[in-house]
Each structure stands twice: as structure tokens, then as C-alpha cells.
PDB file of C-alpha atoms in Angstrom:
ATOM      1  CA  MET A1083      32.120  -4.349 -37.881  1.00 58.00           C
ATOM      2  CA  TRP A1084      31.052  -7.419 -35.963  1.00 80.00           C
ATOM      3  CA  ALA A1085      31.472  -5.807 -32.507  1.00 79.00           C
ATOM      4  CA  TRP A1086      27.984  -4.273 -32.514  1.00 85.00           C
ATOM      5  CA  ALA A1087      26.432  -7.735 -31.942  1.00 90.00           C
ATOM      6  CA  PRO A1088      28.031  -8.351 -28.515  1.00 90.00           C
ATOM      7  CA  ALA A1089      27.325  -4.725 -27.552  1.00 88.00           C
ATOM      8  CA  ILE A1090      23.620  -5.201 -28.267  1.00 91.00           C
ATOM      9  CA  ALA A1091      23.580  -8.609 -26.556  1.00 93.00           C
ATOM     10  CA  ILE A1092      25.206  -7.171 -23.418  1.00 92.00           C
ATOM     11  CA  ALA A1093      22.733  -4.264 -23.420  1.00 91.00           C
ATOM     12  CA  LEU A1094      19.787  -6.689 -23.661  1.00 94.00           C
ATOM     13  CA  VAL A1095      21.075  -8.893 -20.842  1.00 94.00           C
ATOM     14  CA  HIS A1096      21.812  -5.829 -18.745  1.00 92.00           C
ATOM     15  CA  GLY A1097      18.320  -4.415 -19.345  1.00 92.00           C
ATOM     16  CA  LEU A1098      16.637  -7.728 -18.541  1.00 93.00           C
ATOM     17  CA  GLY A1099      18.673  -7.957 -15.344  1.00 91.00           C
ATOM     18  CA  ILE A1100      17.529  -4.504 -14.236  1.00 90.00           C
ATOM     19  CA  VAL A1101      13.905  -5.277 -15.041  1.00 92.00           C
ATOM     20  CA  PHE A1102      14.213  -8.546 -13.095  1.00 93.00           C
ATOM     21  CA  LEU A1103      15.653  -6.653 -10.105  1.00 90.00           C
ATOM     22  CA  ILE A1104      12.559  -4.453 -10.006  1.00 89.00           C
ATOM     23  CA  VAL A1105       9.853  -6.934 -10.978  1.00 91.00           C
ATOM     24  CA  GLY A1106      11.548  -9.913  -9.333  1.00 90.00           C
ATOM     25  CA  ALA A1107      10.967  -8.676  -5.790  1.00 90.00           C
ATOM     26  CA  PRO A1108       7.166  -9.077  -5.824  1.00 89.00           C
ATOM     27  CA  LEU A1109       7.440 -12.136  -8.055  1.00 90.00           C
ATOM     28  CA  SER A1110       9.785 -13.870  -5.635  1.00 88.00           C
ATOM     29  CA  ALA A1111       7.480 -12.981  -2.736  1.00 84.00           C
ATOM     30  CA  TRP A1112       4.626 -14.530  -4.684  1.00 84.00           C
ATOM     31  CA  LYS A1113       6.582 -17.543  -5.988  1.00 87.00           C
ATOM     32  CA  PRO A1114       9.293 -18.519  -3.459  1.00 83.00           C
ATOM     33  CA  ARG A1115      11.119 -20.660  -6.039  1.00 88.00           C
ATOM     34  CA  LEU A1116      12.257 -17.467  -7.748  1.00 89.00           C
ATOM     35  CA  MET A1117      13.892 -16.149  -4.563  1.00 88.00           C
ATOM     36  CA  ARG A1118      17.253 -17.846  -5.141  1.00 89.00           C
ATOM     37  CA  TRP A1119      17.424 -16.475  -8.689  1.00 91.00           C
ATOM     38  CA  TYR A1120      16.456 -13.038  -7.451  1.00 90.00           C
ATOM     39  CA  LEU A1121      19.136 -13.095  -4.748  1.00 89.00           C
ATOM     40  CA  LEU A1122      21.651 -14.370  -7.311  1.00 91.00           C
ATOM     41  CA  VAL A1123      21.071 -11.212  -9.371  1.00 90.00           C
ATOM     42  CA  LEU A1124      20.684  -8.914  -6.361  1.00 88.00           C
ATOM     43  CA  ALA A1125      23.935  -9.803  -4.542  1.00 88.00           C
ATOM     44  CA  PRO A1126      26.463  -8.746  -7.219  1.00 90.00           C
ATOM     45  CA  THR A1127      24.379  -5.704  -8.133  1.00 88.00           C
ATOM     46  CA  ALA A1128      24.313  -4.575  -4.514  1.00 86.00           C
ATOM     47  CA  ALA A1129      28.051  -5.207  -4.115  1.00 89.00           C
ATOM     48  CA  ILE A1130      28.903  -3.131  -7.198  1.00 88.00           C
ATOM     49  CA  ASN A1131      26.627  -0.251  -6.170  1.00 83.00           C
ATOM     50  CA  LEU A1132      27.785  -0.247  -2.542  1.00 82.00           C
ATOM     51  CA  ALA A1133      31.423  -0.190  -3.679  1.00 87.00           C
ATOM     52  CA  GLY A1134      30.646   2.759  -5.973  1.00 83.00           C
ATOM     53  CA  GLN A1135      32.125   0.978  -8.966  1.00 87.00           C
ATOM     54  CA  ALA A1136      30.982   1.170 -12.567  1.00 86.00           C
ATOM     55  CA  CYS A1137      28.916  -1.809 -13.652  1.00 89.00           C
ATOM     56  CA  PRO A1138      31.093  -4.252 -15.616  1.00 92.00           C
ATOM     57  CA  LEU A1139      28.302  -4.827 -18.124  1.00 92.00           C
ATOM     58  CA  THR A1140      28.219  -1.109 -18.936  1.00 91.00           C
ATOM     59  CA  VAL A1141      32.007  -1.056 -19.306  1.00 92.00           C
ATOM     60  CA  TRP A1142      31.935  -4.064 -21.647  1.00 93.00           C
ATOM     61  CA  GLU A1143      29.079  -2.657 -23.707  1.00 91.00           C
ATOM     62  CA  LYS A1144      30.915   0.639 -24.206  1.00 92.00           C
ATOM     63  CA  HIS A1145      34.076  -1.272 -25.096  1.00 92.00           C
ATOM     64  CA  PHE A1146      32.291  -3.193 -27.850  1.00 91.00           C
ATOM     65  CA  TRP A1147      30.690   0.011 -29.167  1.00 90.00           C
ATOM     66  CA  ARG A1148      34.205   1.491 -29.477  1.00 91.00           C
ATOM     67  CA  LEU A1149      35.369  -1.660 -31.321  1.00 90.00           C
ATOM     68  CA  ALA A1150      32.398  -1.263 -33.670  1.00 88.00           C
ATOM     69  CA  GLY A1151      33.527   2.283 -34.481  1.00 88.00           C
ATOM     70  CA  GLU A1152      30.731   3.995 -32.547  1.00 88.00           C
ATOM     71  CA  THR A1153      31.072   6.655 -29.891  1.00 87.00           C
ATOM     72  CA  PRO A1154      29.768   5.166 -26.628  1.00 88.00           C
ATOM     73  CA  TYR A1155      27.137   7.037 -24.660  1.00 86.00           C
ATOM     74  CA  ARG A1156      27.999   9.158 -21.650  1.00 84.00           C
ATOM     75  CA  GLY A1157      26.791   8.258 -18.205  1.00 80.00           C
ATOM     76  CA  GLY A1158      25.354   5.020 -16.970  1.00 82.00           C
ATOM     77  CA  PHE A1159      23.161   2.344 -18.467  1.00 85.00           C
ATOM     78  CA  VAL A1160      20.027   3.270 -16.511  1.00 81.00           C
ATOM     79  CA  SER A1161      20.285   6.911 -17.552  1.00 78.00           C
ATOM     80  CA  ARG A1162      20.830   5.993 -21.207  1.00 83.00           C
ATOM     81  CA  TYR A1163      18.135   3.362 -21.727  1.00 83.00           C
ATOM     82  CA  PHE A1164      15.592   3.907 -18.950  1.00 80.00           C
ATOM     83  CA  VAL A1165      15.580   7.677 -18.317  1.00 78.00           C
ATOM     84  CA  GLU A1166      16.698   9.530 -21.459  1.00 77.00           C
ATOM     85  CA  PRO A1167      13.901   8.161 -23.679  1.00 78.00           C
ATOM     86  CA  PHE A1168      11.423   9.831 -21.311  1.00 76.00           C
ATOM     87  CA  HIS A1169      13.453  12.719 -19.866  1.00 74.00           C
ATOM     88  CA  ALA A1170      15.928  14.085 -22.422  1.00 70.00           C
ATOM     89  CA  PRO A1171      18.534  15.730 -20.145  1.00 72.00           C
ATOM     90  CA  GLY A1172      19.263  12.446 -18.377  1.00 67.00           C
ATOM     91  CA  LEU A1173      20.143  12.028 -14.724  1.00 70.00           C
ATOM     92  CA  ARG A1174      22.145  14.187 -12.377  1.00 73.00           C
ATOM     93  CA  PRO A1175      24.297  12.341  -9.814  1.00 68.00           C
ATOM     94  CA  GLY A1176      21.782  13.040  -7.009  1.00 74.00           C
ATOM     95  CA  ASP A1177      18.914  11.712  -9.126  1.00 77.00           C
ATOM     96  CA  GLU A1178      20.730   8.435  -9.661  1.00 74.00           C
ATOM     97  CA  THR A1179      21.110   8.007  -5.907  1.00 76.00           C
ATOM     98  CA  MET A1180      17.428   8.803  -5.315  1.00 82.00           C
ATOM     99  CA  ILE A1181      16.320   6.212  -7.875  1.00 81.00           C
ATOM    100  CA  LEU A1182      18.635   3.630  -6.327  1.00 79.00           C
ATOM    101  CA  VAL A1183      17.312   4.326  -2.808  1.00 84.00           C
ATOM    102  CA  ALA A1184      13.684   4.135  -3.982  1.00 86.00           C
ATOM    103  CA  VAL A1185      14.245   0.814  -5.778  1.00 85.00           C
ATOM    104  CA  VAL A1186      16.155  -0.636  -2.813  1.00 85.00           C
ATOM    105  CA  ALA A1187      13.410   0.414  -0.369  1.00 87.00           C
ATOM    106  CA  TRP A1188      10.669  -1.043  -2.576  1.00 87.00           C
ATOM    107  CA  CYS A1189      12.523  -4.330  -3.077  1.00 87.00           C
ATOM    108  CA  ALA A1190      13.423  -4.508   0.636  1.00 87.00           C
ATOM    109  CA  LEU A1191       9.744  -4.216   1.570  1.00 87.00           C
ATOM    110  CA  TRP A1192       8.902  -7.113  -0.739  1.00 87.00           C
ATOM    111  CA  LEU A1193      11.762  -9.223   0.617  1.00 86.00           C
ATOM    112  CA  LEU A1194      10.643  -8.405   4.169  1.00 86.00           C
ATOM    113  CA  TYR A1195       7.120  -9.461   3.212  1.00 82.00           C
ATOM    114  CA  ALA A1196       8.412 -12.753   1.772  1.00 85.00           C
ATOM    115  CA  ALA A1197      10.465 -13.454   4.908  1.00 84.00           C
ATOM    116  CA  ALA A1198       7.547 -12.612   7.211  1.00 82.00           C
ATOM    117  CA  ARG A1199       5.244 -14.829   5.184  1.00 80.00           C
ATOM    118  CA  ARG A1200       7.712 -17.679   5.336  1.00 81.00           C
ATOM    119  CA  LEU A1201       8.076 -17.280   9.109  1.00 80.00           C
ATOM    120  CA  GLY A1202       4.313 -17.326   9.609  1.00 77.00           C
ATOM    121  CA  VAL A1203       3.754 -13.757  10.772  1.00 75.00           C
ATOM    122  CA  SER A1204       0.132 -12.703  11.300  1.00 74.00           C
ATOM    123  CA  ARG A1205      -2.001 -11.735   8.325  1.00 73.00           C
ATOM    124  CA  SER A1206      -2.478  -8.165   9.515  1.00 75.00           C
ATOM    125  CA  VAL A1207       1.300  -7.551   9.477  1.00 75.00           C
ATOM    126  CA  LEU A1208       1.561  -9.150   6.028  1.00 72.00           C
ATOM    127  CA  ARG A1209      -1.287  -6.963   4.764  1.00 75.00           C
ATOM    128  CA  ILE A1210       0.508  -3.834   6.035  1.00 76.00           C
ATOM    129  CA  LEU A1211       3.779  -4.877   4.351  1.00 72.00           C
ATOM    130  CA  ARG A1212       2.015  -5.557   1.055  1.00 73.00           C
ATOM    131  CA  ARG A1213       0.287  -2.189   1.140  1.00 75.00           C
ATOM    132  CA  CYS A1214       3.559  -0.396   1.918  1.00 74.00           C
ATOM    133  CA  ALA A1215       5.219  -2.136  -1.017  1.00 70.00           C
ATOM    134  CA  GLY A1216       2.438  -1.008  -3.349  1.00 69.00           C
ATOM    135  CA  ASP A1217       0.867  -4.407  -3.820  1.00 63.00           C
ATOM    136  CA  SER A1218      -0.738  -4.926  -7.176  1.00 54.00           C
ATOM    137  CA  TRP A1219      -1.151  -8.679  -6.798  1.00 53.00           C
ATOM    138  CA  PRO A1220      -4.604  -9.902  -5.830  1.00 52.00           C
ATOM    139  CA  TYR A1221      -4.835 -11.546  -2.474  1.00 52.00           C
ATOM    140  CA  ARG A1222      -4.943 -15.297  -2.627  1.00 52.00           C
ATOM    141  CA  ARG A1223      -8.277 -16.844  -2.054  1.00 49.00           C
ATOM    142  CA  ARG A1224      -8.602 -18.838   1.072  1.00 50.00           C
ATOM    143  CA  ARG A1225      -9.119 -22.503   0.579  1.00 54.00           C
ATOM    144  CA  SER A1226     -12.636 -23.486   1.273  1.00 53.00           C
ATOM    145  CA  SER A1227     -13.070 -25.290   4.548  1.00 54.00           C
ATOM    146  CA  ARG A1228     -16.270 -26.812   3.282  1.00 56.00           C
ATOM    147  CA  ARG A1229     -16.230 -30.417   2.303  1.00 55.00           C
ATOM    148  CA  PRO A1230     -16.755 -31.266  -1.354  1.00 57.00           C
ATOM    149  CA  ALA A1231     -20.351 -31.937  -2.418  1.00 55.00           C
ATOM    150  CA  GLU A1232     -19.870 -35.703  -2.613  1.00 60.00           C
ATOM    151  CA  ALA A1233     -18.569 -35.822   0.972  1.00 57.00           C
ATOM    152  CA  ARG A1234     -21.533 -33.902   2.429  1.00 54.00           C
ATOM    153  CA  PRO A1235     -24.502 -35.879   3.673  1.00 57.00           C
ATOM    154  CA  ALA A1236     -27.551 -35.724   1.449  1.00 58.00           C
ATOM    155  CA  THR A1237     -30.253 -33.374   2.659  1.00 60.00           C
ATOM    156  CA  GLN A1238     -33.493 -34.884   3.775  1.00 61.00           C
ATOM    157  CA  PRO A1239     -36.734 -33.485   2.390  1.00 60.00           C
ATOM    158  CA  MET A1240     -38.928 -31.834   5.011  1.00 58.00           C
ATOM    159  CA  GLN A1241     -41.542 -34.110   6.408  1.00 62.00           C
ATOM    160  CA  SER A1242     -44.985 -32.760   6.994  1.00 58.00           C
ATOM    161  CA  LEU A1243     -46.498 -33.072  10.438  1.00 53.00           C
TER     162      LEU A1243
END
């Protein structure tokens, strides 16, 4: 039937949202313009997980798979698409919590780094936060304090005595 198309579309959007939650933390620390988009995705995700509710996107995807005549997968979206391709048995309930805590801690470190950077905290503290978060971004080069070549005075040749 036609219902497989919305099921696939929801799965793609859901997957991109999860990838953005993980990759968006360092990206938003690096490019502050992304922070509002990151927080826009993070807030409802955090609310759903803290409430212990099933993700509405997973519920809708499974609904459309049923309409398409397919048997929906068991468990959650992360287990189905991000864990089972690499670890066949899937996730146990405790494993899901551990993954969630690890991702939250990693993203929190990046958000803390972005806030500290914005507030002008010392470079040594920022360096520690970046290392704790597992920084893979190269450090920004410092702007050269030297004047451009055309602004420097011309050098005089040495005069012999």
C-alpha cells in the first residue's frame, strides 16, 4: 500500500534528528548560530525521555507500517536502526539507559563549553572542557597581531661604517 512512504519518511526524519542531537552539540559550540536549532530539537527530546514516554515519531512510524501491512519492529527506534545492525540481540532496558546517560553527559559537556566560551571563561578552563568532551575539532588559530606587510615600515639596508 501507500503507507510505507510516510513510515520511511518518519524513520528518516527521526534518524536525522538523533544524529543531529549527537553531532549538533559540538557543532553548536563551534558555530553559535546552530545553538537555537540544537535546543529546539533537544528540548522535546529531553521532555519525552524524562517523562518516560514512547517517542511519538516511533509510534507514528509503527502505525504506518501496520497500515502498510507490515509487522512493526519490537523495541525502540535507536535499538532497531542504530544498535541491531551492529549488535544483533538489540538493547536491554539497562543498556538503553546507559546510552542515554552517556549521550546526555557528552552533549552537556559541549553545551557547558559553549556557555563558558560565550561568557569569556579563561582558555585553560575551555581547553579542559574540550578535552573532557572528546574534542576532535582543531583549535582555532589565533589572529595574528602583526600588522600586514603594507602597514609595516620598510626596512633600511645596513649602512657600512
